[in-house]
Coordinates of C-alpha atoms and ligand atoms in Angstrom, one line a residue:
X1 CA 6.5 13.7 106.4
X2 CA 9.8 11.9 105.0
X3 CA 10.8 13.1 102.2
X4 CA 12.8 9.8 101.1
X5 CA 9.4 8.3 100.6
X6 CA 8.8 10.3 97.9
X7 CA 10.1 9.7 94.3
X8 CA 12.1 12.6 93.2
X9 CA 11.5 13.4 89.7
X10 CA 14.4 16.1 88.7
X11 CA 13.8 18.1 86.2
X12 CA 16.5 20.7 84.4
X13 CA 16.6 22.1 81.1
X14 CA 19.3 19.8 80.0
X15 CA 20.0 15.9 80.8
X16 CA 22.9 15.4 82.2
X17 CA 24.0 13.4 78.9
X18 CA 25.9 15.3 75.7
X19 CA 24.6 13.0 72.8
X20 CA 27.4 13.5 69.8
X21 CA 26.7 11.7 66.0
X22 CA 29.7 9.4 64.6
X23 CA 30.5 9.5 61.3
X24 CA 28.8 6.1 60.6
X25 CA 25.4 7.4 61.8
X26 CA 25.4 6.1 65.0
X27 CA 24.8 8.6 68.6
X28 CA 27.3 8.3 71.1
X29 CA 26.3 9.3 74.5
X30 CA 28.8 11.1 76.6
X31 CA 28.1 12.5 80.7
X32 CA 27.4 16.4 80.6
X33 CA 29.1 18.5 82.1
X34 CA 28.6 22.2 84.3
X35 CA 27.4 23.2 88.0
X36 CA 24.5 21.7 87.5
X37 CA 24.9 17.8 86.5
X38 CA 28.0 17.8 88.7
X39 CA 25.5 18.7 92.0
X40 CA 23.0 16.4 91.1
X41 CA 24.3 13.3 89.3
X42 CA 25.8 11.8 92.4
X43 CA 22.4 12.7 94.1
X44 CA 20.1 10.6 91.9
X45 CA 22.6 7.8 91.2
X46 CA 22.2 7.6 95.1
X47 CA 18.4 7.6 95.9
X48 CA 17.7 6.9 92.4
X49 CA 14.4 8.5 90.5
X50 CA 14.0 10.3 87.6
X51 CA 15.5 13.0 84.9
X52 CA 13.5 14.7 82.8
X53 CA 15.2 17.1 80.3
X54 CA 16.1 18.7 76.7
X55 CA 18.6 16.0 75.2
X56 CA 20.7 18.9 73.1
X57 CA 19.9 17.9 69.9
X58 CA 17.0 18.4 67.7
X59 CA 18.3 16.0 65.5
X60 CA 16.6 12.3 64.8
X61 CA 14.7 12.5 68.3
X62 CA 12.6 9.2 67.7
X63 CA 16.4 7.5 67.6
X64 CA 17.3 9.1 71.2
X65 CA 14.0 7.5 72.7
X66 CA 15.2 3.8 72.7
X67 CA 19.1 4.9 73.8
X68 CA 17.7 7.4 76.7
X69 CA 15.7 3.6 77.9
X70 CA 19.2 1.9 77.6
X71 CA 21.4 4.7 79.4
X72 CA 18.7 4.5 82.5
X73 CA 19.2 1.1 83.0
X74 CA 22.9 1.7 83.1
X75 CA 22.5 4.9 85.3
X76 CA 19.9 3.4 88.2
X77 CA 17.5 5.9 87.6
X78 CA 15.0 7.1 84.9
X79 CA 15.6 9.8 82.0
X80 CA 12.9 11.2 80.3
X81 CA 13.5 13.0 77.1
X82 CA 11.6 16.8 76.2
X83 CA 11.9 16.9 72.3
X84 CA 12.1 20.3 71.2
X85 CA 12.5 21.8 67.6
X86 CA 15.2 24.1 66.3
X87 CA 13.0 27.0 66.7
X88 CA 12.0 26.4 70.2
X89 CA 15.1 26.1 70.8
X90 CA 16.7 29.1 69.7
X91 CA 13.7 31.3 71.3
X92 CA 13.3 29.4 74.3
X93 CA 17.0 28.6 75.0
X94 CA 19.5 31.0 73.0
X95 CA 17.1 33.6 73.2
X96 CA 15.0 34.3 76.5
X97 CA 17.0 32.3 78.5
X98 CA 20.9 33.1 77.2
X99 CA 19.6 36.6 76.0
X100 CA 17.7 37.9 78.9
X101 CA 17.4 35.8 81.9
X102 CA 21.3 35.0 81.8
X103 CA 22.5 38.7 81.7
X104 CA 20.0 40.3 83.8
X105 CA 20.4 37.9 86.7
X106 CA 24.3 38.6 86.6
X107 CA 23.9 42.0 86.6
X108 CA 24.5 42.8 82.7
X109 CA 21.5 44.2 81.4
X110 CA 23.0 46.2 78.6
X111 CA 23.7 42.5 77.2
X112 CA 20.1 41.7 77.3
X113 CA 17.3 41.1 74.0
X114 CA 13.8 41.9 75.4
X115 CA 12.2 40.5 72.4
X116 CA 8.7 39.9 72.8
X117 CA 8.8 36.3 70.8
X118 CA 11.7 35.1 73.1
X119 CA 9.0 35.4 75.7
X120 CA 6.7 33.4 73.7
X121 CA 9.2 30.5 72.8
X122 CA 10.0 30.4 76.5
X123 CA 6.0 29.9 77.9
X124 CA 5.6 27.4 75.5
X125 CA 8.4 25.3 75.7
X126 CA 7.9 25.3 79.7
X127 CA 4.5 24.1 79.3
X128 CA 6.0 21.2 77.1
X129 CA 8.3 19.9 79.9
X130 CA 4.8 20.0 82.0
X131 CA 3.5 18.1 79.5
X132 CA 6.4 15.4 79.5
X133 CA 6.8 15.5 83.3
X134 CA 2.7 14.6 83.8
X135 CA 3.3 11.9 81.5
X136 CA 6.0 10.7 83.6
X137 CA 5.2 11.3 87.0
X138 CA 2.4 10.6 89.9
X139 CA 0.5 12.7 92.9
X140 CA 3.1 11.0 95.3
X141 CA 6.7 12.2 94.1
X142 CA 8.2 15.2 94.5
X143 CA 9.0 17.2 91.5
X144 CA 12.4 19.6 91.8
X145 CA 12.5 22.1 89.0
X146 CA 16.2 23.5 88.2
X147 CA 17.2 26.7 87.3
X148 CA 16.3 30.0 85.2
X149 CA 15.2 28.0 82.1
X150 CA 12.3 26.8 83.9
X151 CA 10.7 29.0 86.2
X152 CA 7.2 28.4 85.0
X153 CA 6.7 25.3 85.2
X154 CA 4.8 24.8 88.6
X155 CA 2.2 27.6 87.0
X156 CA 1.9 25.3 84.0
X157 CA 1.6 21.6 85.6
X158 CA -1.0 23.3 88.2
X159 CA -2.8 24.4 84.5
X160 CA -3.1 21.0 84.1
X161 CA -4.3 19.4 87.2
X162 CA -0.8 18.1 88.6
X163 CA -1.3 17.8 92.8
X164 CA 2.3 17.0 93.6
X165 CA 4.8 18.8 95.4
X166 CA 6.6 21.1 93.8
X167 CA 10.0 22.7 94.4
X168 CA 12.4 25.0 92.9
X169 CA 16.2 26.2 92.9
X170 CA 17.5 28.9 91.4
X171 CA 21.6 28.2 90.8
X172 CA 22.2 31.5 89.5
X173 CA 22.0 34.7 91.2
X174 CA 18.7 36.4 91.2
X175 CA 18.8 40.6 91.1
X176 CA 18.1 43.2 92.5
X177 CA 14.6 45.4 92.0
X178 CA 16.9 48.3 89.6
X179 CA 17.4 45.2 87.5
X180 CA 14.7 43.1 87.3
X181 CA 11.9 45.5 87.2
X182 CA 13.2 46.4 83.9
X183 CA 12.3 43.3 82.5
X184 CA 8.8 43.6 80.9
X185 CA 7.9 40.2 82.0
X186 CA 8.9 40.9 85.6
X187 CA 5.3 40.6 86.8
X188 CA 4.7 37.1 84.8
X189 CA 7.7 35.6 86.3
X190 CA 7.4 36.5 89.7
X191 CA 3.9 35.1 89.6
X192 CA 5.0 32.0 88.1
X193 CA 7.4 31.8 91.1
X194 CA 5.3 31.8 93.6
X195 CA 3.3 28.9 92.5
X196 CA 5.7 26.9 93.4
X197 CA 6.0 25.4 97.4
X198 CA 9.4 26.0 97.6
X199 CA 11.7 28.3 96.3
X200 CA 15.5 28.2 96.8
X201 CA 18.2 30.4 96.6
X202 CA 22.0 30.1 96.7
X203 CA 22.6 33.0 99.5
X204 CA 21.2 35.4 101.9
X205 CA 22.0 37.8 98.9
X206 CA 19.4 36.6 96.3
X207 CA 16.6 36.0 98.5
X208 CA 16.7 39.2 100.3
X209 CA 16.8 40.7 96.3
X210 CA 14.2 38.1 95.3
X211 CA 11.8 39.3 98.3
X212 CA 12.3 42.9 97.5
X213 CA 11.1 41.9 94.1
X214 CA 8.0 40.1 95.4
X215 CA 7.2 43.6 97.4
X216 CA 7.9 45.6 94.4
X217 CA 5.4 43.5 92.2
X218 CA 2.9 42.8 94.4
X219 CA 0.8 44.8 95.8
X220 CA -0.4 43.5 99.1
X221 CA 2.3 40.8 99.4
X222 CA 4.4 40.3 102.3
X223 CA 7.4 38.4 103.6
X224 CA 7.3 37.0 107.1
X225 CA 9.6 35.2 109.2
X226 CA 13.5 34.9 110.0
X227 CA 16.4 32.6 109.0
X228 CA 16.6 30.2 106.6
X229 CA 13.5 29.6 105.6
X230 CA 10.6 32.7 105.7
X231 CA 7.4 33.2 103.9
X232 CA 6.3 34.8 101.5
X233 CA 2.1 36.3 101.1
X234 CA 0.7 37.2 98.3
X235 CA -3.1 37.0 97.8
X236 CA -4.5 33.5 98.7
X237 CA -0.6 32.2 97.8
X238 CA 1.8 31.4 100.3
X239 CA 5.2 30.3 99.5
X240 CA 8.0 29.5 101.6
X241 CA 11.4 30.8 100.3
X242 CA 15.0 29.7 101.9
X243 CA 18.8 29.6 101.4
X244 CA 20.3 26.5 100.4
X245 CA 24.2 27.2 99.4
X246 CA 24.8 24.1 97.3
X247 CA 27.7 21.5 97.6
X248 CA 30.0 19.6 95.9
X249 CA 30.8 15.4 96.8
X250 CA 33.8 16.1 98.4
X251 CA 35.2 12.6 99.2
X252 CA 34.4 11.5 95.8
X253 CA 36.6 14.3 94.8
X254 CA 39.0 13.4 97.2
X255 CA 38.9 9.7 96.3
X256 CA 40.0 10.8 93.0
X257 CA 42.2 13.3 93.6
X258 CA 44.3 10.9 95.5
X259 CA 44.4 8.3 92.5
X260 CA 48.1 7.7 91.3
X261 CA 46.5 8.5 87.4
X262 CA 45.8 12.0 88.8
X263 CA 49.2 12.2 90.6
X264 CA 51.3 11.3 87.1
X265 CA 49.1 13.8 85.0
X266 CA 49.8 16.8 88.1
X267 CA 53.5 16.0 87.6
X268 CA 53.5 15.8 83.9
X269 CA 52.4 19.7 84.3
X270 CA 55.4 20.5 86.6
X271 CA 57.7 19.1 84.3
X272 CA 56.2 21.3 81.5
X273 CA 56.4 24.1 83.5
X274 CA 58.9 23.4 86.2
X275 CA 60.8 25.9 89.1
X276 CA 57.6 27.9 89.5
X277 CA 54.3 28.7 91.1
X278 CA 51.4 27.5 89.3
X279 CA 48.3 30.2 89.4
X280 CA 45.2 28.5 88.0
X281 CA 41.8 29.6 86.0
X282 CA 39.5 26.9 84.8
X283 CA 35.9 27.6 83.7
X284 CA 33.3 27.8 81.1
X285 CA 33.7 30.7 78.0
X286 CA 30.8 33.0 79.7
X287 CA 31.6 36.8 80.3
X288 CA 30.3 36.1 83.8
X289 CA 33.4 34.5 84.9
X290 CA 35.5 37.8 84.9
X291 CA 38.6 35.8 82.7
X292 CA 39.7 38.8 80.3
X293 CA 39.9 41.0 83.6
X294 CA 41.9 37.7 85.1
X295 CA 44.4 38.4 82.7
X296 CA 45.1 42.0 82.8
X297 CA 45.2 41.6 86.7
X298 CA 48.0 38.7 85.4
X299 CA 49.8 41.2 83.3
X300 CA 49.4 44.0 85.8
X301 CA 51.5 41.6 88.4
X302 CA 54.3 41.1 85.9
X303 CA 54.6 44.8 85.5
X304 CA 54.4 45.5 89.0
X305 CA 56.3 43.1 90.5
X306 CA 58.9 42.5 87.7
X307 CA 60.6 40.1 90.3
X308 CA 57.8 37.6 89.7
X309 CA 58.9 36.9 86.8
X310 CA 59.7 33.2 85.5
X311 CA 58.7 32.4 88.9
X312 CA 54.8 32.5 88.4
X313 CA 52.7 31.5 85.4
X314 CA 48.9 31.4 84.7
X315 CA 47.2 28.2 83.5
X316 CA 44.1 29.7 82.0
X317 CA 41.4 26.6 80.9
X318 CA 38.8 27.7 78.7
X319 CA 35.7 25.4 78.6
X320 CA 34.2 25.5 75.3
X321 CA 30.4 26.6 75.8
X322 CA 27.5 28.1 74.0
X323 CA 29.5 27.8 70.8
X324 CA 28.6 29.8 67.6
X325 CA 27.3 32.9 69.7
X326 CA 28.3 35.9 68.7
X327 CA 29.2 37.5 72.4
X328 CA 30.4 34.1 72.9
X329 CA 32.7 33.6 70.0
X330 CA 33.8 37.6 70.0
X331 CA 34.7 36.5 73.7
X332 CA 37.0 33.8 72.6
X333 CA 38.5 36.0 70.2
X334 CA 39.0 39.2 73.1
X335 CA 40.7 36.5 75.4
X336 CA 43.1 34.6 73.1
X337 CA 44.2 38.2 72.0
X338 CA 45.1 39.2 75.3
X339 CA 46.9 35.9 76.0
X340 CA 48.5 36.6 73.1
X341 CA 50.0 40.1 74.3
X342 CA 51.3 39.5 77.2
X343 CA 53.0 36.6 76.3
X344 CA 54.3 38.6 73.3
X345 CA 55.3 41.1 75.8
X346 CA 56.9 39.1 78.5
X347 CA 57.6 35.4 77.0
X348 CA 61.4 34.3 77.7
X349 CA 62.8 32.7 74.1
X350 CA 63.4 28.7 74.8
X351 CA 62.0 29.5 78.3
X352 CA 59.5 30.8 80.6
X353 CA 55.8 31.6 79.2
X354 CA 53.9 33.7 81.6
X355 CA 50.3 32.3 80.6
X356 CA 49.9 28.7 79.4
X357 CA 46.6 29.1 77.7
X358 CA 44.0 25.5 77.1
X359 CA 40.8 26.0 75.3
X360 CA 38.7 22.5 75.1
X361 CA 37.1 20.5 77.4
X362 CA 38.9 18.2 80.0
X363 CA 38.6 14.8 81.2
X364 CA 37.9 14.6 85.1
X365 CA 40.9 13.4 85.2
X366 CA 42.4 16.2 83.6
X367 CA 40.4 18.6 85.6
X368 CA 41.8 17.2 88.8
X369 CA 45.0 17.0 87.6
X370 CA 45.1 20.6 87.3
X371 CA 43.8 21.2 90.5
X372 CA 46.0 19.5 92.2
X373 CA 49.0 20.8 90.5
X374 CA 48.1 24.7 90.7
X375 CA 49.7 26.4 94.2
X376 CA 47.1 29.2 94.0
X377 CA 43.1 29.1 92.1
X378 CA 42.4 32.5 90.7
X379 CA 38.6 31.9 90.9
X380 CA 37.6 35.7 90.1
X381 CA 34.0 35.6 88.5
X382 CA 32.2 38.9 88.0
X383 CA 29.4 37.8 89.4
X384 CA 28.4 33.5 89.9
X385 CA 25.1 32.2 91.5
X386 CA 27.7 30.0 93.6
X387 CA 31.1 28.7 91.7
X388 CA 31.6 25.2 92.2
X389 CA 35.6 25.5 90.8
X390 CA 36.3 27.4 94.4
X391 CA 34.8 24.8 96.3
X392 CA 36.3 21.6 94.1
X393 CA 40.0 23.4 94.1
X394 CA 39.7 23.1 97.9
X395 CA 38.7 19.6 98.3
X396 CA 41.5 18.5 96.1
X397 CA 44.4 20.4 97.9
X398 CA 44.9 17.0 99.5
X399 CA 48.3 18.7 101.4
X400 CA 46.3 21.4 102.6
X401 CA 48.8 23.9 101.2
X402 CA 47.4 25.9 98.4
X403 CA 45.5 29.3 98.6
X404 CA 41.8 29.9 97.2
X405 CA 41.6 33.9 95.5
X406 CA 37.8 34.3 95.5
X407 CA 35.7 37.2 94.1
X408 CA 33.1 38.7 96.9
X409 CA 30.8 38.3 94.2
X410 CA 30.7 34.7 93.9
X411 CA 27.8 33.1 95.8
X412 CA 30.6 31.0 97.0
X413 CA 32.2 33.9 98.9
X414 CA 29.8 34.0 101.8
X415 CA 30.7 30.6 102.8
X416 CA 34.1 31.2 102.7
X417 CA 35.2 34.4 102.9
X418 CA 37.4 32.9 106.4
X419 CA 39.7 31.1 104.1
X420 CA 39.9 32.6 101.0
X421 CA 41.2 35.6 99.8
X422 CA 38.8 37.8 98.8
X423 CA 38.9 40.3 96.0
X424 CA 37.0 42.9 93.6
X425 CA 37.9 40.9 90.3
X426 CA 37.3 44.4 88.7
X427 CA 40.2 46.2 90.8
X428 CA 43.2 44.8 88.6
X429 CA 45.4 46.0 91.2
X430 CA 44.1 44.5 94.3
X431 CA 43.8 40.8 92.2
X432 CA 47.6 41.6 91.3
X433 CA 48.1 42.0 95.2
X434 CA 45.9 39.2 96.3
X435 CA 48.5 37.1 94.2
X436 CA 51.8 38.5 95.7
X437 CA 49.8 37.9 99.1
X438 CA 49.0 34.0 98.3
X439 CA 52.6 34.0 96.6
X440 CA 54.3 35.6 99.5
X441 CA 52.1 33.4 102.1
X442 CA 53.8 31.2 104.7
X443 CA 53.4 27.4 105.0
X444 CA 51.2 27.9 108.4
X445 CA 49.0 30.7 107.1
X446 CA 48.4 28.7 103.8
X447 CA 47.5 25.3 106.1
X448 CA 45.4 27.3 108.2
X449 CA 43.0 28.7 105.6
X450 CA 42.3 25.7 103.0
X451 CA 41.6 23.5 106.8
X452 CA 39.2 26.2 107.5
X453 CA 37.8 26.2 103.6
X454 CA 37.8 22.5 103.4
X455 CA 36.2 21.5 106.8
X456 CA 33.0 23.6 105.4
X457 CA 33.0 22.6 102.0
X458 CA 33.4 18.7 103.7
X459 CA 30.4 19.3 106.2
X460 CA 28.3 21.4 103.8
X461 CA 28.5 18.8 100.7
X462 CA 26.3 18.0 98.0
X463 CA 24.1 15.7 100.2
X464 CA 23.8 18.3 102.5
X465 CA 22.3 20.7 99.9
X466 CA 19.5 18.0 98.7
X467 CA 18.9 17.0 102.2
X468 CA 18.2 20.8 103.6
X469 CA 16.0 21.5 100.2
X470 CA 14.1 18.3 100.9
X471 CA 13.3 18.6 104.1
X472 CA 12.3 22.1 103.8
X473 CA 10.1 20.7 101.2
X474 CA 8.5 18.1 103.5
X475 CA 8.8 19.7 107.3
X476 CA 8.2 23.3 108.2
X477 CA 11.4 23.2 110.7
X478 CA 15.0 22.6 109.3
X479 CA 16.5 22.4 112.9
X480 CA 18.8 19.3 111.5
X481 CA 19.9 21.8 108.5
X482 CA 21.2 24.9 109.9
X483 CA 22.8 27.3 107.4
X484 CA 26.6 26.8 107.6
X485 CA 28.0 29.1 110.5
X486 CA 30.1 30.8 108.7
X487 CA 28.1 31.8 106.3
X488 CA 27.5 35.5 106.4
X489 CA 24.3 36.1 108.5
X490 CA 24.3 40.0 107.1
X491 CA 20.5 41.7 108.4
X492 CA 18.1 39.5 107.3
X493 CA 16.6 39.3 110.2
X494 CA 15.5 42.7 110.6
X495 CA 14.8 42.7 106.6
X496 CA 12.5 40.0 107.5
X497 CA 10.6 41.2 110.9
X498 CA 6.9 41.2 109.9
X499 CA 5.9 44.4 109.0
Ligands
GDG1 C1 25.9 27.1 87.6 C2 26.0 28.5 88.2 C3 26.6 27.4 90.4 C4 33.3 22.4 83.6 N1 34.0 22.0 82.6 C5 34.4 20.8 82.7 C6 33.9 20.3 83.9 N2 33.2 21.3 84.5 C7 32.5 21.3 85.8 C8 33.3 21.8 86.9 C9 32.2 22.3 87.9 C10 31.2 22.8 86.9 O1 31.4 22.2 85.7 C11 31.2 24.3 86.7 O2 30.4 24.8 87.8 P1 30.4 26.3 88.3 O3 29.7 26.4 89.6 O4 31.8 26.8 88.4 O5 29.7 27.1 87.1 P2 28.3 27.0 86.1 O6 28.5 25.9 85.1 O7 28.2 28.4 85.6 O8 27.1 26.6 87.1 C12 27.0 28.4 89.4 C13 26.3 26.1 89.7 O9 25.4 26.2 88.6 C14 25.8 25.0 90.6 O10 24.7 25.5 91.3 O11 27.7 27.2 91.3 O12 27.1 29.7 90.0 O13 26.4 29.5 87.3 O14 31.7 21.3 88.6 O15 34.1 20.8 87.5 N3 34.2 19.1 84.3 C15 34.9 18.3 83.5 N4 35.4 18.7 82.3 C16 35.2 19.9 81.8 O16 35.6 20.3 80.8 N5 35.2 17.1 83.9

């Protein structure tokens, strides 16, 4: 069956639009921003279809109805609007999703709120985006269901009679039995999970932990099959379960990168901070992303390896996100602090500043601008479902001369771990070393790696990533999809051999 026949109706907690009200009264409507909207935005405005999601606000939603109908026109494909109040949103969204799934599935459980009415707010406002997407959908299209927010809704549209296909990708990590069995709704979600037809993971990593889970669950349940794609049993259900490392669009992030409004706002930052290596560390405020450790592996360098100094600094861009949370905001707080030592610490009067600290968001311009000036990405999360930042960094290092420092627990890493340097981002020493080693690194090494990094991230893009999911969804071979071969084959196939 082709699976470009088929509408594809996409659905994700959020649209990929950030709706902000002016001072006169009226909504402007600015493009969203994070992993997710920048993998699938270039998808749909491709093949076109539909977007069904939360619009942010649950402010005046009547008055987003008639802009969301404008904005499609403009877009080339549909957006569909789920309406939810201010308490579903705080049980559904800041509270089982940001309280419990977010935490547990990075491996932070002490972080995590099992309260019992989060649960609640979450079934209910899943079985409202069923509602919405029925409304908006038909037997023929194929429905793709993002991310952790959403994992019941296949349980939910089958509830109400829906016959379509249904697929689902999860772009965080998911964990490992220890973890997940702790939470009391383990049972309910894996259920809901396997009433979907497809169910994607980022890496070998999350499946094999998501299959354990399934056997751990269910009784009776079994996981056959090899490679990318295997199957998973469970009563009458059968599921099929694969890998799918997603992508970025590299040559539109070439295309820009090579713009000359990018080129004058890279050498605007090298006058600012001229005669000296340029280490960089851009990403949302989330304790995920490993940035105060970042910084005492920076100040651990400058101790070290006093010779370093006013010849290195750190930019460290903070993405404002989930704003007014209190682990968020105490975050912010812990982070600007430890900027503040060690440049208190080390800072040259009238001179050198070891860490040039930006909290806001950026323009794309902006963004590129600092990818393209910064020698070396520190991209160091504690734990990411992929990291999209390692994989962008790359495409723009145009001259093919920078070095990409990678955590081995970024999903990110498996793909490549040939180019990058890998490190613990909790061993402040060996991230202090990884930096001398990039620093120290000669011209042929560096050129050797990112062509190695960026021939993957080039082959394995964004389109690659919807075209292997889809075609899973449609074909039961994905011979035209292989994984990427450098992408860490570890022993699934003997964690898979039928029992
Ligand atoms: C989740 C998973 C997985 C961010 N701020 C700005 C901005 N961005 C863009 C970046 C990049 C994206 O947001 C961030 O993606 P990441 O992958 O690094 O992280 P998450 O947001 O946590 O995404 C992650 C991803 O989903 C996809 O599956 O990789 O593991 O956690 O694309 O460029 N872009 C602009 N201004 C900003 O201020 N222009």
């Amino acid at each position: 069956m082709n699976a470009n026949r088929h509408r594809l109706i996409v659905v994700s907690n959020r649209l990929p639009l950030v709706f902000h009200r002016e001072s006169s009264g009226a909504w402007r409507v600015d493009a969203g921003s994070g992993g997710l909207v920048s993998a699938l935005l270039p998808v749909l405005r491709h093949r076109g279809g539909t977007w069904i999601g939360w619009p942010g606000t649950s402010d005046a939603c009547a008055e987003l109805d008639p802009i969301l109908t404008r904005t499609s026109a403009q877009a080339g494909f549909a957006l569909h609007a789920v309406h939810l109040t201010a308490e579903e949103v705080q049980d559904f969204y800041h509270g089982f999703s940001n309280e419990v799934i977010w935490p547990l599935f990075h491996d932070l459980q002490p972080l995590c709120n099992f309260d019992p009415k989060y649960w609640r707010g979450y079934c209910g406002v899943n079985r409202k985006f069923a509602q919405v997407i029925m409304r908006n959908s038909n037997q023929e299209d194929f429905v793709w269901v993002h991310d952790y927010h959403l994992m019941n809704i296949a349980q939910d549209l089958r509830h109400l009679g829906c016959g379509s296909r249904i697929g689902f990708f999860l772009h965080i990590p998911f964990p490992p039995p220890d973890l997940f069995l702790k939470l009391p709704w383990c049972r309910n979600l894996i259920e809901a999970l396997l009433e979907y037809e497809l169910v994607g993971f980022q890496t070998l990593r999350d499946r094999r932990n998501f299959a354990e889970c399934v056997k751990a669950v269910l009784e009776n349940s079994q996981i056959v099959g090899r490679g990318q794609i295997v199957t998973a049993f469970a009563g009458a259900k059968r599921v099929r379960i694969g890998v799918f490392p997603i992508g970025i669009d590299f040559n539109d992030f070439l295309r820009q990168t090579a713009t000359p409004q990018v080129a004058a706002k890279a050498k605007e930052l090298h006058t600012l901070l001229p005669n000296r290596r340029l280490v960089l560390g851009v990403e949302r405020l989330d304790y995920t992303k490993g940035i105060p450790h970042r910084l005492n592996a920076f100040e651990n360098l400058l101790t070290r390896y006093p010779d370093l100094k006013e010849k290195i600094s750190l930019i460290q861009v903070v993405i404002p996100s989930r704003v007014g949370i209190p682990d968020y905001d105490d975050l912010k707080t812990s982070i600007e602090q430890t900027v503040g030592r060690i440049n208190g610490a080390f800072v040259r009067p009238g001179g050198w500043v070891p860490v040039w600290y930006v909290y806001g968001s950026l323009t794309r311009i902006e963004l590129l601008a600092y990818y393209r000036a910064a020698d070396i990405a520190l991209v160091t999360p504690l734990k990411d479902g992929m990291n999209l930042v390692a994989k962008e960094y790359c495409a723009c290092s145009m001259e093919e001369d920078c070095v990409l420092i990678l955590s081995e627990f970024a999903g990110a890493a498996a793909q490549l771990d040939s180019g990058a340097l890998l490190v613990n981002p909790f061993d402040i020493e060996g991230v202090a070393d990884a930096i001398v080693h990039a620093y120290e690194m000669d011209a042929a090494e560096r050129s050797g790696r990112m062509r190695r990094l960026r021939r993957s991230i080039r082959k394995y893009d964004v389109f690659w990533w919807v075209d292997s999911f889809l075609s899973a969804a449609f074909t039961k071979q994905l011979s035209d999809f292989p994984l990427p071969a450098d992408y860490a084959a570890d022993s699934v196939e003997d964690y898979f051999a039928p029992d």
